[in-house]
PDB file of C-alpha atoms in Angstrom:
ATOM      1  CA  UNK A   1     -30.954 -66.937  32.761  1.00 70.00           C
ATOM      2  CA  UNK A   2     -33.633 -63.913  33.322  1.00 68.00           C
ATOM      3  CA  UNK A   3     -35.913 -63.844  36.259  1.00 73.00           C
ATOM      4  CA  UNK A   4     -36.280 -63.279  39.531  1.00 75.00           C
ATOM      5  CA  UNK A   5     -36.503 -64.653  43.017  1.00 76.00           C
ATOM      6  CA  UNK A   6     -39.450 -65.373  45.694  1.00 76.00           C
ATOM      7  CA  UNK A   7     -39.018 -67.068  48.883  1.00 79.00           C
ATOM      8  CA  UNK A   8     -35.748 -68.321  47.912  1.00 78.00           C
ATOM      9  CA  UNK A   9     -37.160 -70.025  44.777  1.00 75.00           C
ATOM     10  CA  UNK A  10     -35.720 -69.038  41.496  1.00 73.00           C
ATOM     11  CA  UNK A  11     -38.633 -68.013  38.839  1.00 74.00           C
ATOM     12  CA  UNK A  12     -37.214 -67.719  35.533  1.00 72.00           C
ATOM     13  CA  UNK A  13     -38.675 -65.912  32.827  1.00 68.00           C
ATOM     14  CA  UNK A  14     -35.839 -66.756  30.247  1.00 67.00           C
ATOM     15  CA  UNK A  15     -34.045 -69.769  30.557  1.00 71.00           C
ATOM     16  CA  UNK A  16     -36.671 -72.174  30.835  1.00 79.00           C
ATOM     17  CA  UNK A  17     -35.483 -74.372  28.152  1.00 84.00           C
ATOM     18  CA  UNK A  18     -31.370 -74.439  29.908  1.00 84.00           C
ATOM     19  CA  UNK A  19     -32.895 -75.305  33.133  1.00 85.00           C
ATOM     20  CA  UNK A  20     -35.336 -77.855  32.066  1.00 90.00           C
ATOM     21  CA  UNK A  21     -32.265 -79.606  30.060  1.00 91.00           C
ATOM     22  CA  UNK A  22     -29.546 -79.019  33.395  1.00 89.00           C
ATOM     23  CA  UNK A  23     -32.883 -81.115  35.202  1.00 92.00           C
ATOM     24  CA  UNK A  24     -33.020 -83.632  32.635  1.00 95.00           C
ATOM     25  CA  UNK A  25     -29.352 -84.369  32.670  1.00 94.00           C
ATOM     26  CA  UNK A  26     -28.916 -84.820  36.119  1.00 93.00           C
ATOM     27  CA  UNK A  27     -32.590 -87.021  36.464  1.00 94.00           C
ATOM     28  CA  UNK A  28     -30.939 -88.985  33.628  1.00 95.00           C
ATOM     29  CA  UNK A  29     -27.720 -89.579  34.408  1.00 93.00           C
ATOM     30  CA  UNK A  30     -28.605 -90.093  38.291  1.00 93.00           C
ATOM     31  CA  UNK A  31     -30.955 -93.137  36.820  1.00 93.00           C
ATOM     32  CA  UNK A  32     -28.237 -94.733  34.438  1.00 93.00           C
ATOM     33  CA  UNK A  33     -25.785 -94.900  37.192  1.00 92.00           C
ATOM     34  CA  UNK A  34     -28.747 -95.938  39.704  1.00 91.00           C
ATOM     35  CA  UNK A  35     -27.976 -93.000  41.820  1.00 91.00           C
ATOM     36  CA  UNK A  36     -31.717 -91.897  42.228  1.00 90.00           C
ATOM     37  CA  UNK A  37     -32.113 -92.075  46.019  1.00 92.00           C
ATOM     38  CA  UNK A  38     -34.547 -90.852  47.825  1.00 94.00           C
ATOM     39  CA  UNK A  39     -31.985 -87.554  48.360  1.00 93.00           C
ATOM     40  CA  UNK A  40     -31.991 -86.982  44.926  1.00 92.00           C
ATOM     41  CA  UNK A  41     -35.674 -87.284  44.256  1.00 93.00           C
ATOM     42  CA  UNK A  42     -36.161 -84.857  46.991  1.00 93.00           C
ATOM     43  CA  UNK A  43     -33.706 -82.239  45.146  1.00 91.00           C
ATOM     44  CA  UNK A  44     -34.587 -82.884  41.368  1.00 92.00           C
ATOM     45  CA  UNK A  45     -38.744 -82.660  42.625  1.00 91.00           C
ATOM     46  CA  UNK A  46     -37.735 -78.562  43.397  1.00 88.00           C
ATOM     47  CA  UNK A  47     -37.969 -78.210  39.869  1.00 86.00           C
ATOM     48  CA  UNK A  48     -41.504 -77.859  38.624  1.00 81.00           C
ATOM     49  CA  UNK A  49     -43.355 -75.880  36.318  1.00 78.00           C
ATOM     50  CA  UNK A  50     -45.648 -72.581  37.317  1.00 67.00           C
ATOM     51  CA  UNK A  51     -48.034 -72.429  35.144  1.00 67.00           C
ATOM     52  CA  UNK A  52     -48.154 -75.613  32.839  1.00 74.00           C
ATOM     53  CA  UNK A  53     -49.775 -78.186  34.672  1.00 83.00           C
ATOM     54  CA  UNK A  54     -48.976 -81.320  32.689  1.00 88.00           C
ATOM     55  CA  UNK A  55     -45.584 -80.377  32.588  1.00 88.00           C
ATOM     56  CA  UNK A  56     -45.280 -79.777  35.957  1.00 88.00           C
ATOM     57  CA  UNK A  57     -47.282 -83.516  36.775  1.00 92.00           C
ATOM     58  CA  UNK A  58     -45.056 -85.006  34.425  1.00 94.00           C
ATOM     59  CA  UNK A  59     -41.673 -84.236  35.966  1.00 93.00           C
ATOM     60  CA  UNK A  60     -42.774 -84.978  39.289  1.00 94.00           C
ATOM     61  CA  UNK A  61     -43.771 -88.665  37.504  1.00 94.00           C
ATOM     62  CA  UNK A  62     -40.872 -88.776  36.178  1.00 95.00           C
ATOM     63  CA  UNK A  63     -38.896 -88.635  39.163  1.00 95.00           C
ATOM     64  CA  UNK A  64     -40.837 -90.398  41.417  1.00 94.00           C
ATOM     65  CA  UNK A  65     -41.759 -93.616  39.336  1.00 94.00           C
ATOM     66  CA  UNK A  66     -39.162 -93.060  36.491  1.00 91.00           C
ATOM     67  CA  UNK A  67     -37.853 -95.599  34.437  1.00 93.00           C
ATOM     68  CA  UNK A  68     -35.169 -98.147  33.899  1.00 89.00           C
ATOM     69  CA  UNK A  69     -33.505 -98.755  30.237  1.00 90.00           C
ATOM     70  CA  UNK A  70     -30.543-100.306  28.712  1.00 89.00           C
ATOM     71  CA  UNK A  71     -28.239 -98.819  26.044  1.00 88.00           C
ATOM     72  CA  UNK A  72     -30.172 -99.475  22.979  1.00 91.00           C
ATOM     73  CA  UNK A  73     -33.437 -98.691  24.245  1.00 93.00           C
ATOM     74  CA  UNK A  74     -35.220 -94.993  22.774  1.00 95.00           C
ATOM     75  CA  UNK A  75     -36.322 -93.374  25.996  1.00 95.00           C
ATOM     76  CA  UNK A  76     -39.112 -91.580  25.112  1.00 95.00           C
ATOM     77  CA  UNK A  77     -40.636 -94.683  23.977  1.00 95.00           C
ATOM     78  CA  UNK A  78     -39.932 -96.153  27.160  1.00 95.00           C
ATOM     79  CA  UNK A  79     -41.632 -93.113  28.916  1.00 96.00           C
ATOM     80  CA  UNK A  80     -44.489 -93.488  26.674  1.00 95.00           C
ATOM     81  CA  UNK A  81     -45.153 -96.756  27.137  1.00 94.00           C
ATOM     82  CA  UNK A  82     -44.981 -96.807  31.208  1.00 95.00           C
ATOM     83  CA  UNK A  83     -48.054 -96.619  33.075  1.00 94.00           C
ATOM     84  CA  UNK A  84     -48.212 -93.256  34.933  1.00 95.00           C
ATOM     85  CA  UNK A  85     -47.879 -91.468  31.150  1.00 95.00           C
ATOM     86  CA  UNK A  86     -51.094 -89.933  30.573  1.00 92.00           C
ATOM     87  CA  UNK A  87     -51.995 -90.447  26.844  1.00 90.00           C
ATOM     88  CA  UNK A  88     -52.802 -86.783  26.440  1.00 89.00           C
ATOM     89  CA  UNK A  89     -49.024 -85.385  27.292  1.00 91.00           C
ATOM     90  CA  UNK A  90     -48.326 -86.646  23.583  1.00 90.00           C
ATOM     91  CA  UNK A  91     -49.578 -83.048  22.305  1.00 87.00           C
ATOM     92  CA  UNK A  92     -48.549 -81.078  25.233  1.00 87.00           C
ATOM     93  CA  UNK A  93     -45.569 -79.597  23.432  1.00 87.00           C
ATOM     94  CA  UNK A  94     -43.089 -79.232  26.793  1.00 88.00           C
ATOM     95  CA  UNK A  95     -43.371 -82.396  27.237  1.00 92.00           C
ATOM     96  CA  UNK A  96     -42.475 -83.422  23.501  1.00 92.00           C
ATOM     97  CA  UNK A  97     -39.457 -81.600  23.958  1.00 92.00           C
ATOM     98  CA  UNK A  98     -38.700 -82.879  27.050  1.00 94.00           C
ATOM     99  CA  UNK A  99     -39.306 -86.620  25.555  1.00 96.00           C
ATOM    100  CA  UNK A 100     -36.524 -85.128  22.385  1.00 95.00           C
ATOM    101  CA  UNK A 101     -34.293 -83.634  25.100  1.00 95.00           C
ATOM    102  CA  UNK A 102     -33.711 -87.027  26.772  1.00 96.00           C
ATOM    103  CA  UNK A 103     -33.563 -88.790  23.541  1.00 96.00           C
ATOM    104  CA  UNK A 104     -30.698 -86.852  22.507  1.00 95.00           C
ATOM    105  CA  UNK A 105     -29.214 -86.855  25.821  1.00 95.00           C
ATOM    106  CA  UNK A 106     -29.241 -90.820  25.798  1.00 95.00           C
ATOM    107  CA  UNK A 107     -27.782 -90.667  22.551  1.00 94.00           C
ATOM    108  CA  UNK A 108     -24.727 -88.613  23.970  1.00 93.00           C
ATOM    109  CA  UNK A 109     -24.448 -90.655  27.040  1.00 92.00           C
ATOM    110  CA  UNK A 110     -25.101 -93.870  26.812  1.00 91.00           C
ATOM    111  CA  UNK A 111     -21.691 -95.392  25.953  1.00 90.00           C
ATOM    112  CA  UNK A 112     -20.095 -93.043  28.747  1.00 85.00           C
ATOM    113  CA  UNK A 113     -19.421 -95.439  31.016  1.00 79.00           C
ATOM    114  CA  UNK A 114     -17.313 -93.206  33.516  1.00 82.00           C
ATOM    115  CA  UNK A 115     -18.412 -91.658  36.305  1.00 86.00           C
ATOM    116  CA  UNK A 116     -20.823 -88.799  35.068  1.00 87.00           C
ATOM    117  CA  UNK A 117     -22.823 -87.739  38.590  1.00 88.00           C
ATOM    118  CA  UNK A 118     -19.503 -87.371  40.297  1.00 86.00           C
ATOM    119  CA  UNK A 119     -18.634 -84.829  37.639  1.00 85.00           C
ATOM    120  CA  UNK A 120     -21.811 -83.461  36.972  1.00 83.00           C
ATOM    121  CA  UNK A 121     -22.048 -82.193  40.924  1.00 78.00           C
ATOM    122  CA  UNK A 122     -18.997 -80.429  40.155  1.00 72.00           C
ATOM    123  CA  UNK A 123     -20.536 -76.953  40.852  1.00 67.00           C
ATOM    124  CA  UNK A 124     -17.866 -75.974  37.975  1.00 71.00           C
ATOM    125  CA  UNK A 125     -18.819 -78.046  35.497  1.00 76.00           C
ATOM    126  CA  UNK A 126     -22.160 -76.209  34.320  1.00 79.00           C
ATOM    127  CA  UNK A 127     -22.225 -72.571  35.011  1.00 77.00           C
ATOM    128  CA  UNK A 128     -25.037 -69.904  33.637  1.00 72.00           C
ATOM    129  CA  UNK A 129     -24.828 -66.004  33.957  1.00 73.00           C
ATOM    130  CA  UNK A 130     -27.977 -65.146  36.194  1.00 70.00           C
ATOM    131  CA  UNK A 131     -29.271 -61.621  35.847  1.00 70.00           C
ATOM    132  CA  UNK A 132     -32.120 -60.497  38.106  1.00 70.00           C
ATOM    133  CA  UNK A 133     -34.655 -58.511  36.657  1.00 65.00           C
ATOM    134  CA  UNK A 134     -35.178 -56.046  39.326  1.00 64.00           C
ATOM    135  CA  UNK A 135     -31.778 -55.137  39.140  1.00 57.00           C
ATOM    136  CA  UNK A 136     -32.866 -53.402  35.974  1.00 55.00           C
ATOM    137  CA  UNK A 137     -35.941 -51.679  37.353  1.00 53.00           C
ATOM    138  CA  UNK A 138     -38.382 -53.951  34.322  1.00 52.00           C
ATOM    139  CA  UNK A 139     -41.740 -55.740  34.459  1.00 52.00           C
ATOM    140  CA  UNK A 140     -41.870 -59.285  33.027  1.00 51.00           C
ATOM    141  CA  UNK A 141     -44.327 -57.910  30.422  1.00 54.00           C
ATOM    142  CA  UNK A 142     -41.841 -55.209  29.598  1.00 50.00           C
ATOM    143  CA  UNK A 143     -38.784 -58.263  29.067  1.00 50.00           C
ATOM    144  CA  UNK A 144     -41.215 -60.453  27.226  1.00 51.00           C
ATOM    145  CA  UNK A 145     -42.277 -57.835  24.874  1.00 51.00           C
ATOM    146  CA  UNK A 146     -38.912 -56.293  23.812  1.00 47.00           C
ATOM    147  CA  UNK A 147     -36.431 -59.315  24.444  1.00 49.00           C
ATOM    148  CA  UNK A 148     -37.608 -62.391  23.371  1.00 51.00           C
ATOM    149  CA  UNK A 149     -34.607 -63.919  22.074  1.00 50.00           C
ATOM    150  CA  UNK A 150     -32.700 -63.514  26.099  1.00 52.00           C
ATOM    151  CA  UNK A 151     -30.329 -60.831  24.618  1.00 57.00           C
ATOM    152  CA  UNK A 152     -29.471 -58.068  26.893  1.00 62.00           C
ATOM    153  CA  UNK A 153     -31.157 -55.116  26.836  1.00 65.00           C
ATOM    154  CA  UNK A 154     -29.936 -52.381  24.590  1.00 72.00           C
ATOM    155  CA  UNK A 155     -29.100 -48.889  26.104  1.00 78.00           C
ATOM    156  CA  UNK A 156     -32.390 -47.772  24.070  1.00 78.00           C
ATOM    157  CA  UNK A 157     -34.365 -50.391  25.022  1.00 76.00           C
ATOM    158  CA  UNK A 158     -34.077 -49.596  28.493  1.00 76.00           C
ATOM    159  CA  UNK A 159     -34.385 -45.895  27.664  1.00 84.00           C
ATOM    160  CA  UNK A 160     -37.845 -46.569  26.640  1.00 81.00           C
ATOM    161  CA  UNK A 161     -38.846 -49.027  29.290  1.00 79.00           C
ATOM    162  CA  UNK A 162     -37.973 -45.712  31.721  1.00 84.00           C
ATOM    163  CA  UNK A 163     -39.558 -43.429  29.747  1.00 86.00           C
ATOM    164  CA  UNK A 164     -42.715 -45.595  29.042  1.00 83.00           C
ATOM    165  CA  UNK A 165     -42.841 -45.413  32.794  1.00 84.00           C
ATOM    166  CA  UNK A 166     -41.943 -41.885  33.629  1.00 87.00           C
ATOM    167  CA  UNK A 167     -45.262 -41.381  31.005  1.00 87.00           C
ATOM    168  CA  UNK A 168     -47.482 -43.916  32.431  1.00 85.00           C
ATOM    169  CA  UNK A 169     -47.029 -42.414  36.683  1.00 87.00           C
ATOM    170  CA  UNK A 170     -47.215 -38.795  34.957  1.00 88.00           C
ATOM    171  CA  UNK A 171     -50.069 -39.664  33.110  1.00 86.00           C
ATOM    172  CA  UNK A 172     -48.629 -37.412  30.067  1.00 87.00           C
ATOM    173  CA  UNK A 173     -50.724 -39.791  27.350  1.00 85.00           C
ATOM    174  CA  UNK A 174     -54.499 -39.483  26.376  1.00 83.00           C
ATOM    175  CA  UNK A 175     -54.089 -43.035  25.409  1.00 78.00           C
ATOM    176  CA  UNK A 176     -52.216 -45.343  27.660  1.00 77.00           C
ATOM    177  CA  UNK A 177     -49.468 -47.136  26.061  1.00 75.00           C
ATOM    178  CA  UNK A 178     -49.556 -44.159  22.610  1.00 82.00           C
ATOM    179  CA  UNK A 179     -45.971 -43.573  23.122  1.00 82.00           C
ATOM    180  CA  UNK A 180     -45.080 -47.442  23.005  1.00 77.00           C
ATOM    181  CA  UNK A 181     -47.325 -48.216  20.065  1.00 76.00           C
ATOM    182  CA  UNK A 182     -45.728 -45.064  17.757  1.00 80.00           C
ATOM    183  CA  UNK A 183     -41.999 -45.636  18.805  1.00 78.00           C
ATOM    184  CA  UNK A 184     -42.379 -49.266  18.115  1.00 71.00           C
ATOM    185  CA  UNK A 185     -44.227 -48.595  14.608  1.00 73.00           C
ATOM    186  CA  UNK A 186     -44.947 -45.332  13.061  1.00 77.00           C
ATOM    187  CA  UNK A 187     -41.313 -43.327  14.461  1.00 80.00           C
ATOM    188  CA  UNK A 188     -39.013 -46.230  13.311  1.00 75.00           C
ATOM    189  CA  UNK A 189     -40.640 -46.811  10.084  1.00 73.00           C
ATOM    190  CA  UNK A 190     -40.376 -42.474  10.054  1.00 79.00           C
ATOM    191  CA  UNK A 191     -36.517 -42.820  10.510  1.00 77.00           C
ATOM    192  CA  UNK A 192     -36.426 -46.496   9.272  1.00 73.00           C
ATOM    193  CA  UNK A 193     -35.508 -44.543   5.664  1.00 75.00           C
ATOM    194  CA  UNK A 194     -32.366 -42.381   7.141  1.00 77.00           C
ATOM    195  CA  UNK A 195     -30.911 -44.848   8.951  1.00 72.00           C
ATOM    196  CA  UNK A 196     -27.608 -45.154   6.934  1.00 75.00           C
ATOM    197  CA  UNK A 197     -27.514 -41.158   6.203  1.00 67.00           C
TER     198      UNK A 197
END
């Protein structure tokens, strides 16, 4: 998980998608063993969403009005069909994967019938490697442009995030953001040929 911290809150800029699932596990499993107190409510309504509205209205719905299902039951129908689901959620596409996330969740866990939230508040049963980006001296546009996949950063890579900034303070470029453009494009498709020479 990639990001970095504010007041104590973790804001992740890669990792959205393990974190929204580790959420959606516990809000599920806390509500099939009836284990959604007003404690937990309190802790699962930390996690919201920055910047996507919707999504962010939709998991505090979730956890404050929920839902209650049986075995065979789909979920995301259930969801769907409850009355704080606002019709127009059905193209937000968080929340469709959100809606697929706890459908194959329930499909995992609903013939468990041991005792999952003990477990699951095991802080050693789900673990993730947290890297901060400041620890690497790079901007969120610099991470989201050159590492979309959540791979570390290659020696090179962070080469040119330093040198794109040693240019930019310097102002060594006639054109800002020349040198990023022509390593990116024209240089590699220049040494693109030679690379097995």
């Amino acid at each position: 998980v990639y990001g970095s911290e504010e007041n104590d809150i973790l804001q992740p800029l890669d990792g959205q998608q393990r974190l929204t699932t580790l959420f959606l596990l516990h809000w599920y499993i806390a509500t099939k063993e009836e284990k959604l107190d007003e404690n937990i409510k309190i802790k699962l309504s930390k996690f919201a969403y920055e910047t996507r509205t919707s999504s962010r209205e939709f998991c505090k719905e979730l956890v404050e009005k929920g839902i209650t299902f049986e075995k065979d039951e789909i979920i995301s129908d259930l969801v769907k069909n409850t009355a704080w689901f606002v019709a127009s959620w059905k193209k937000d596409p968080t929340i469709s994967a959100m809606l697929i996330m706890l459908d194959a969740i329930h499909a995992k866990f609903k013939d468990n019938t041991t005792d999952l939230w003990e477990k699951l508040r095991d802080e050693q049963v789900i673990t993730f490697l947290y890297v901060k980006l400041e620890n690497f001296g790079l901007s969120d546009d610099l991470y989201i442009k050159m590492n979309a996949r959540g791979k570390q950063l290659t020696a090179f890579e962070n080469f040119k995030s330093k040198f794109e900034k040693y240019i930019k303070i310097n102002k060594l470029e006639k054109q800002e953001g020349e040198f990023a453009k022509k390593i990116d494009t024209i240089w590699t498709d220049l040494f693109w040929k030679y690379r097995d020479a």
